[in-house]
Coordinates of C-alpha atoms in Angstrom, one line a residue:
Chain A
M28 CA 7.2 27.3 -9.5
K29 CA 5.3 26.0 -5.6
F30 CA 5.0 27.0 -2.6
C31 CA 5.6 25.7 0.6
A32 CA 2.3 24.7 2.2
N33 CA 4.0 25.2 6.0
C34 CA 5.6 28.9 5.4
G35 CA 4.3 30.1 1.6
S36 CA 7.2 30.8 0.2
A37 CA 8.7 29.3 -2.4
V38 CA 10.0 26.5 -2.0
T39 CA 13.4 24.6 -4.7
R40 CA 13.9 21.3 -6.3
R41 CA 17.1 19.6 -4.7
V42 CA 17.9 16.7 -2.9
P43 CA 18.4 16.9 0.5
P44 CA 21.4 16.3 2.9
G45 CA 22.0 12.7 3.3
D46 CA 18.8 11.8 1.0
S47 CA 19.1 10.7 -2.7
V48 CA 15.7 11.8 -4.2
P49 CA 15.1 14.9 -5.3
R50 CA 12.7 17.0 -3.2
A51 CA 9.8 20.3 -2.6
V52 CA 12.7 22.3 -0.4
C53 CA 11.8 25.8 1.2
D54 CA 14.9 27.7 1.8
A55 CA 12.9 29.8 4.1
C56 CA 11.7 27.6 7.2
G57 CA 13.3 24.3 6.0
S58 CA 10.1 22.2 5.3
I59 CA 10.8 19.1 3.3
H60 CA 7.9 18.3 1.1
Y61 CA 7.8 15.2 0.3
V62 CA 5.6 13.4 -2.5
N63 CA 4.9 9.2 -2.0
P64 CA 2.7 6.4 -4.0
K65 CA -0.6 6.5 -3.3
L66 CA -2.6 3.6 -2.3
V67 CA -5.7 2.4 -4.5
V68 CA -8.2 0.1 -2.5
G69 CA -11.2 -1.8 -3.7
S70 CA -13.6 -4.4 -3.5
I71 CA -14.2 -7.5 -5.1
P72 CA -17.6 -8.3 -4.4
Q73 CA -19.2 -11.8 -4.7
W74 CA -22.3 -12.9 -4.1
E75 CA -22.9 -17.2 -5.0
S76 CA -21.7 -17.5 -8.5
K77 CA -20.9 -13.3 -9.5
L78 CA -19.5 -10.5 -8.9
L79 CA -20.4 -6.6 -8.7
L80 CA -19.2 -4.8 -11.8
C81 CA -19.2 -0.4 -12.0
R82 CA -19.7 1.5 -15.1
R83 CA -17.8 4.6 -14.2
A84 CA -19.4 7.8 -14.6
I85 CA -16.2 10.2 -14.1
E86 CA -12.8 9.6 -16.2
P87 CA -10.3 8.9 -16.7
R88 CA -12.2 5.3 -18.6
Y89 CA -15.9 7.0 -18.3
G90 CA -18.2 4.3 -19.5
Y91 CA -15.8 1.5 -18.7
W92 CA -16.4 -1.0 -15.8
T93 CA -14.6 -1.4 -12.7
L94 CA -14.4 -2.9 -9.4
P95 CA -15.2 -0.5 -6.6
A96 CA -12.5 1.2 -5.9
G97 CA -10.3 4.6 -4.5
F98 CA -7.7 6.3 -2.8
M99 CA -7.4 5.1 0.7
E100 CA -8.1 8.0 3.3
N101 CA -5.9 8.3 6.5
S102 CA -7.4 7.4 9.3
E103 CA -8.6 4.0 8.2
T104 CA -7.5 0.4 7.2
A105 CA -7.1 -0.9 3.9
G106 CA -9.7 -2.6 4.8
E107 CA -11.7 -0.4 5.4
A108 CA -11.0 1.6 2.5
A109 CA -12.6 -1.4 0.3
A110 CA -15.8 -1.2 2.1
R111 CA -16.5 2.2 1.9
E112 CA -15.6 2.8 -1.8
T113 CA -17.9 -0.3 -1.9
L114 CA -20.8 1.7 -0.2
E115 CA -19.9 5.5 -1.8
E116 CA -19.6 3.7 -6.1
A117 CA -22.7 0.8 -5.4
G118 CA -24.0 1.9 -2.7
A119 CA -23.1 -2.0 -1.7
K120 CA -22.9 -3.4 1.7
V121 CA -20.1 -5.9 1.8
D122 CA -17.3 -7.9 4.7
I123 CA -14.6 -7.9 3.7
T124 CA -12.8 -10.8 3.7
E125 CA -9.3 -11.9 2.3
A126 CA -6.4 -9.2 0.7
F127 CA -6.3 -11.1 -2.8
S128 CA -4.2 -8.4 -5.1
M129 CA -1.5 -5.9 -4.9
V130 CA -0.2 -4.4 -8.6
S131 CA 2.3 -1.7 -8.7
V132 CA 2.6 0.5 -10.7
P133 CA 4.7 2.9 -10.6
Y134 CA 4.2 4.9 -14.0
V135 CA 1.1 6.9 -12.0
N136 CA 2.7 6.5 -8.6
Q137 CA 0.0 3.6 -7.3
V138 CA -0.1 0.7 -5.7
H139 CA -4.0 -0.8 -6.0
L140 CA -4.9 -3.7 -3.7
F141 CA -8.4 -5.3 -4.3
F142 CA -10.3 -7.5 -1.1
R143 CA -12.2 -10.1 -1.3
A144 CA -16.0 -9.5 -0.2
R145 CA -18.8 -11.1 0.6
L146 CA -21.6 -8.8 -0.7
L147 CA -24.9 -8.5 2.1
A148 CA -27.1 -7.8 0.2
L149 CA -29.3 -7.4 -3.4
D150 CA -29.9 -3.7 -2.2
F151 CA -27.2 -1.8 -4.5
A152 CA -27.6 1.1 -6.6
P153 CA -24.5 3.8 -8.8
G154 CA -23.6 5.6 -6.3
V155 CA -22.3 10.0 -8.3
E156 CA -19.2 8.2 -9.8
S157 CA -21.0 5.6 -11.0
L158 CA -23.0 4.8 -14.0
E159 CA -24.9 1.6 -13.2
V160 CA -24.2 -1.3 -11.2
A161 CA -24.9 -4.7 -11.9
L162 CA -23.7 -8.5 -11.3
F163 CA -21.3 -10.5 -13.8
D164 CA -21.3 -14.7 -14.3
E165 CA -17.7 -15.8 -15.7
S166 CA -19.0 -15.7 -19.2
E167 CA -20.9 -12.1 -18.8
I168 CA -17.7 -10.1 -17.7
P169 CA -17.2 -7.0 -20.4
W170 CA -13.4 -8.3 -20.5
K171 CA -12.6 -5.0 -23.7
D172 CA -14.6 -3.1 -21.4
I173 CA -12.7 -3.4 -18.1
A174 CA -11.6 0.5 -17.2
F175 CA -8.1 -0.6 -15.9
R176 CA -6.2 -3.8 -16.1
T177 CA -5.2 -3.8 -12.6
V178 CA -9.3 -4.8 -12.7
G179 CA -8.3 -7.2 -15.5
M180 CA -5.4 -8.9 -13.6
T181 CA -7.8 -9.3 -11.2
L182 CA -10.6 -10.6 -12.1
R183 CA -8.4 -12.7 -13.9
H184 CA -7.2 -14.2 -11.6
W185 CA -10.0 -14.1 -9.0
F186 CA -11.7 -16.8 -11.5
A187 CA -9.0 -19.4 -11.9
D188 CA -8.4 -19.5 -8.4
R189 CA -11.6 -19.8 -8.0
A190 CA -11.9 -22.7 -11.2
R191 CA -8.8 -24.6 -8.7
G192 CA -10.6 -24.2 -5.9
A193 CA -8.1 -21.9 -3.4
F194 CA -8.1 -18.7 -3.5
G195 CA -4.3 -16.9 -3.1
F196 CA -2.4 -13.7 -3.2
H197 CA -0.7 -11.8 -6.1
A198 CA 1.5 -9.6 -6.3
E199 CA 3.1 -8.3 -9.6
D200 CA 3.5 -4.7 -11.2
L201 CA 2.7 -3.0 -14.5
R202 CA 5.7 -1.4 -16.1
Chain B
M10 CA -2.0 28.9 8.9
K11 CA -1.6 26.3 6.0
F12 CA -0.4 27.3 2.4
C13 CA -1.3 25.8 -1.0
A14 CA 1.8 24.3 -3.0
N15 CA 1.0 26.0 -6.3
C16 CA -0.1 29.7 -6.0
G17 CA 1.2 30.2 -2.6
S18 CA -2.2 31.7 -0.9
A19 CA -4.1 30.7 2.5
V20 CA -5.8 27.3 2.2
T21 CA -8.7 26.8 4.1
R22 CA -9.9 23.7 5.2
R23 CA -13.5 22.0 4.2
V24 CA -15.4 19.2 2.1
P25 CA -15.4 20.1 -1.6
P26 CA -18.0 20.0 -3.3
G27 CA -18.7 16.0 -3.8
D28 CA -16.4 14.7 -1.0
S29 CA -16.7 13.4 2.6
V30 CA -13.7 14.4 4.3
P31 CA -12.1 17.7 5.2
R32 CA -8.9 18.5 2.3
A33 CA -6.9 22.3 2.1
V34 CA -8.8 24.2 -0.2
C35 CA -7.2 27.3 -2.3
D36 CA -10.0 29.7 -3.2
A37 CA -7.6 32.0 -5.2
C38 CA -6.3 29.0 -7.5
G39 CA -8.9 26.0 -7.2
S40 CA -6.4 23.4 -5.7
I41 CA -7.6 21.0 -3.4
H42 CA -4.6 19.6 -1.9
Y43 CA -5.3 15.8 -1.0
V44 CA -2.9 14.1 2.5
N45 CA -3.4 10.0 1.8
P46 CA -1.8 7.6 3.6
K47 CA 2.3 6.4 2.8
L48 CA 3.5 2.8 2.0
V49 CA 6.2 1.3 4.5
V50 CA 8.4 -1.6 2.1
G51 CA 10.8 -3.4 3.7
S52 CA 12.5 -6.7 3.6
I53 CA 12.7 -10.0 5.4
P54 CA 16.5 -11.3 4.1
Q55 CA 17.4 -14.5 5.4
W56 CA 20.5 -16.1 4.9
E57 CA 20.0 -19.7 5.8
S58 CA 17.8 -20.9 9.0
K59 CA 19.2 -16.4 9.9
L60 CA 17.3 -13.3 9.2
L61 CA 18.9 -9.8 8.9
L62 CA 17.6 -7.1 11.1
C63 CA 18.5 -3.6 12.4
R64 CA 19.5 -1.8 14.9
R65 CA 18.2 2.5 14.1
A66 CA 20.4 5.3 14.2
I67 CA 17.3 7.7 14.4
E68 CA 14.0 7.7 15.9
P69 CA 12.7 7.0 16.3
R70 CA 13.2 4.1 18.4
Y71 CA 16.6 4.8 18.1
G72 CA 19.0 0.9 18.9
Y73 CA 16.1 -0.9 19.0
W74 CA 16.0 -3.5 16.2
T75 CA 14.0 -3.5 13.5
L76 CA 13.4 -5.0 9.0
P77 CA 15.3 -3.0 7.0
A78 CA 12.1 -0.5 5.7
G79 CA 10.8 3.1 4.7
F80 CA 8.7 5.0 2.8
M81 CA 7.7 3.9 -0.9
E82 CA 8.8 6.3 -3.1
N83 CA 7.5 8.1 -6.3
S84 CA 8.4 6.1 -10.2
E85 CA 9.4 2.3 -8.1
T86 CA 7.7 -0.7 -7.5
A87 CA 6.4 -2.2 -4.4
G88 CA 9.2 -4.6 -5.1
E89 CA 12.1 -1.8 -5.6
A90 CA 11.2 0.0 -3.1
A91 CA 11.7 -3.5 -0.7
A92 CA 15.1 -3.9 -2.6
R93 CA 16.6 -0.1 -2.0
E94 CA 15.3 0.3 1.9
T95 CA 17.3 -2.8 2.3
L96 CA 20.5 -1.2 0.0
E97 CA 20.5 1.5 1.7
E98 CA 19.9 1.1 5.7
A99 CA 21.8 -2.1 5.5
G100 CA 24.0 -2.4 2.4
A101 CA 23.1 -5.9 1.9
K102 CA 21.9 -7.4 -1.7
V103 CA 19.2 -9.3 -1.5
D104 CA 16.2 -11.0 -4.2
I105 CA 13.0 -9.9 -3.1
T106 CA 11.0 -12.7 -4.0
E107 CA 6.9 -13.4 -2.3
A108 CA 4.8 -10.0 -0.4
F109 CA 4.9 -11.9 3.2
S110 CA 2.6 -9.2 4.8
M111 CA 0.8 -5.9 5.1
V112 CA -0.7 -4.5 8.3
S113 CA -1.9 -1.0 8.1
V114 CA -2.0 1.1 10.8
P115 CA -4.4 4.2 10.3
Y116 CA -3.3 5.8 13.9
V117 CA -0.5 6.9 11.6
N118 CA -1.6 6.7 8.9
Q119 CA 0.3 3.4 7.2
V120 CA 0.2 0.5 5.9
H121 CA 3.6 -1.7 5.8
L122 CA 4.3 -4.6 4.1
F123 CA 6.8 -7.0 4.2
F124 CA 8.5 -8.9 1.0
R125 CA 10.3 -12.6 1.6
A126 CA 13.7 -11.6 0.5
R127 CA 16.8 -13.7 0.2
L128 CA 20.3 -12.8 1.2
L129 CA 22.7 -12.5 -1.5
A130 CA 25.5 -11.7 0.8
L131 CA 27.1 -11.8 4.0
D132 CA 28.7 -8.3 2.8
F133 CA 25.9 -6.0 4.8
A134 CA 27.2 -3.4 6.6
P135 CA 24.7 -1.5 7.9
G136 CA 23.9 1.9 6.7
V137 CA 24.1 6.5 7.7
E138 CA 20.7 4.9 9.2
S139 CA 22.0 2.4 10.9
L140 CA 24.1 1.6 14.4
E141 CA 25.0 -2.5 13.1
V142 CA 23.4 -4.8 11.1
A143 CA 23.5 -8.3 12.0
L144 CA 21.9 -12.2 11.7
F145 CA 20.0 -14.1 14.0
D146 CA 18.1 -17.7 14.6
E147 CA 14.9 -17.8 15.7
S148 CA 16.0 -17.9 19.7
E149 CA 18.1 -14.7 18.8
I150 CA 15.8 -12.6 17.8
P151 CA 15.6 -9.4 20.4
W152 CA 12.1 -9.9 20.7
K153 CA 11.8 -6.8 24.1
D154 CA 14.1 -4.8 22.4
I155 CA 11.7 -4.6 18.6
A156 CA 11.1 -0.7 17.3
F157 CA 8.0 -1.1 15.6
R158 CA 4.8 -3.7 16.1
T159 CA 4.7 -4.4 12.7
V160 CA 8.0 -5.7 12.7
G161 CA 7.1 -7.7 15.8
M162 CA 4.2 -9.0 13.8
T163 CA 5.9 -9.5 10.4
L164 CA 9.0 -11.7 12.5
R165 CA 7.0 -13.9 14.3
H166 CA 4.4 -14.7 10.9
W167 CA 8.0 -15.7 9.2
F168 CA 9.1 -18.2 12.1
A169 CA 5.1 -19.4 12.1
D170 CA 4.8 -19.7 9.0
R171 CA 8.5 -21.7 8.2
A172 CA 7.8 -24.0 10.9
R173 CA 4.5 -25.4 9.3
G174 CA 6.6 -25.6 6.1
A175 CA 4.4 -23.0 3.8
F176 CA 4.6 -19.6 3.9
G177 CA 1.3 -17.7 3.2
F178 CA 0.8 -13.7 3.5
H179 CA -0.4 -12.4 6.1
A180 CA -2.8 -8.9 6.4
E181 CA -3.6 -7.2 9.7
D182 CA -4.7 -4.1 10.7
L183 CA -3.1 -2.8 14.1
R184 CA -5.6 0.1 16.2

């Protein structure tokens, strides 16, 4: 059973009038509780020929490598979210430059968004959600130990774009 | 006062351990209720030299013109959301082609995302949220009666990109 966040009464799950999707509806106070996909936003921090990755200290995918990323918060822009997550997870200060990749992941109700970023200094250090943080040349990327498919896709696009000398924007879906 | 959706107890607003943002926390069952920005996704339906706009039949901005767009739902991709909203608001079938613009709007906790789209037929008709639906040449766009700034920005980028013969991806923030 679920409850209304506004009045504490039990809610029922049904399609409200004029809607097409079942929602948690409160008959006591009339509230309709919408649940929508979340944005996971991160950066691709570059230092010369290398990219920065974090090894995860939390589940899911404990011990695997990822780009710094996390849930976008209210009251921030997507670029601010990317910079904040990079600082929190990698202790790394970056300039966010361009939006680079966007992947819809409908089976977890998420959209993943990555920005290109310029790493500003080498004083990075793992935050509480990371075991270690390191810079990798393309030949050193731990492809078999990447935490999430969206991160692997983004890294492959990044190296391919760098090889052709032009960075684009890459929108895709994962199923 | 707010209540826990999982157990119906009153929640308190505070920063949970290890977090940096105040959340609605339930001391009775331990739930933490996160609220994150929402994605508003739409299309830019093109028919020959014209774009399709809808005149809003709902608040906010009743009577003003907009691109078809709305809140992305769980279990769909961003492109599917754009096509669904276009069908719901304009009765218009489209092929979604490329992601075109993304605007963070932190003061309403939203990210707006628009896709280029090919209008497949001229049998469009207003849905319940639209007063009318029409095709506009660049010279006919009702610039003073556009509902939302993100729509105006997107339309200006679209016509500028068409004029230079190359469509890009445009990421911006609104404050």
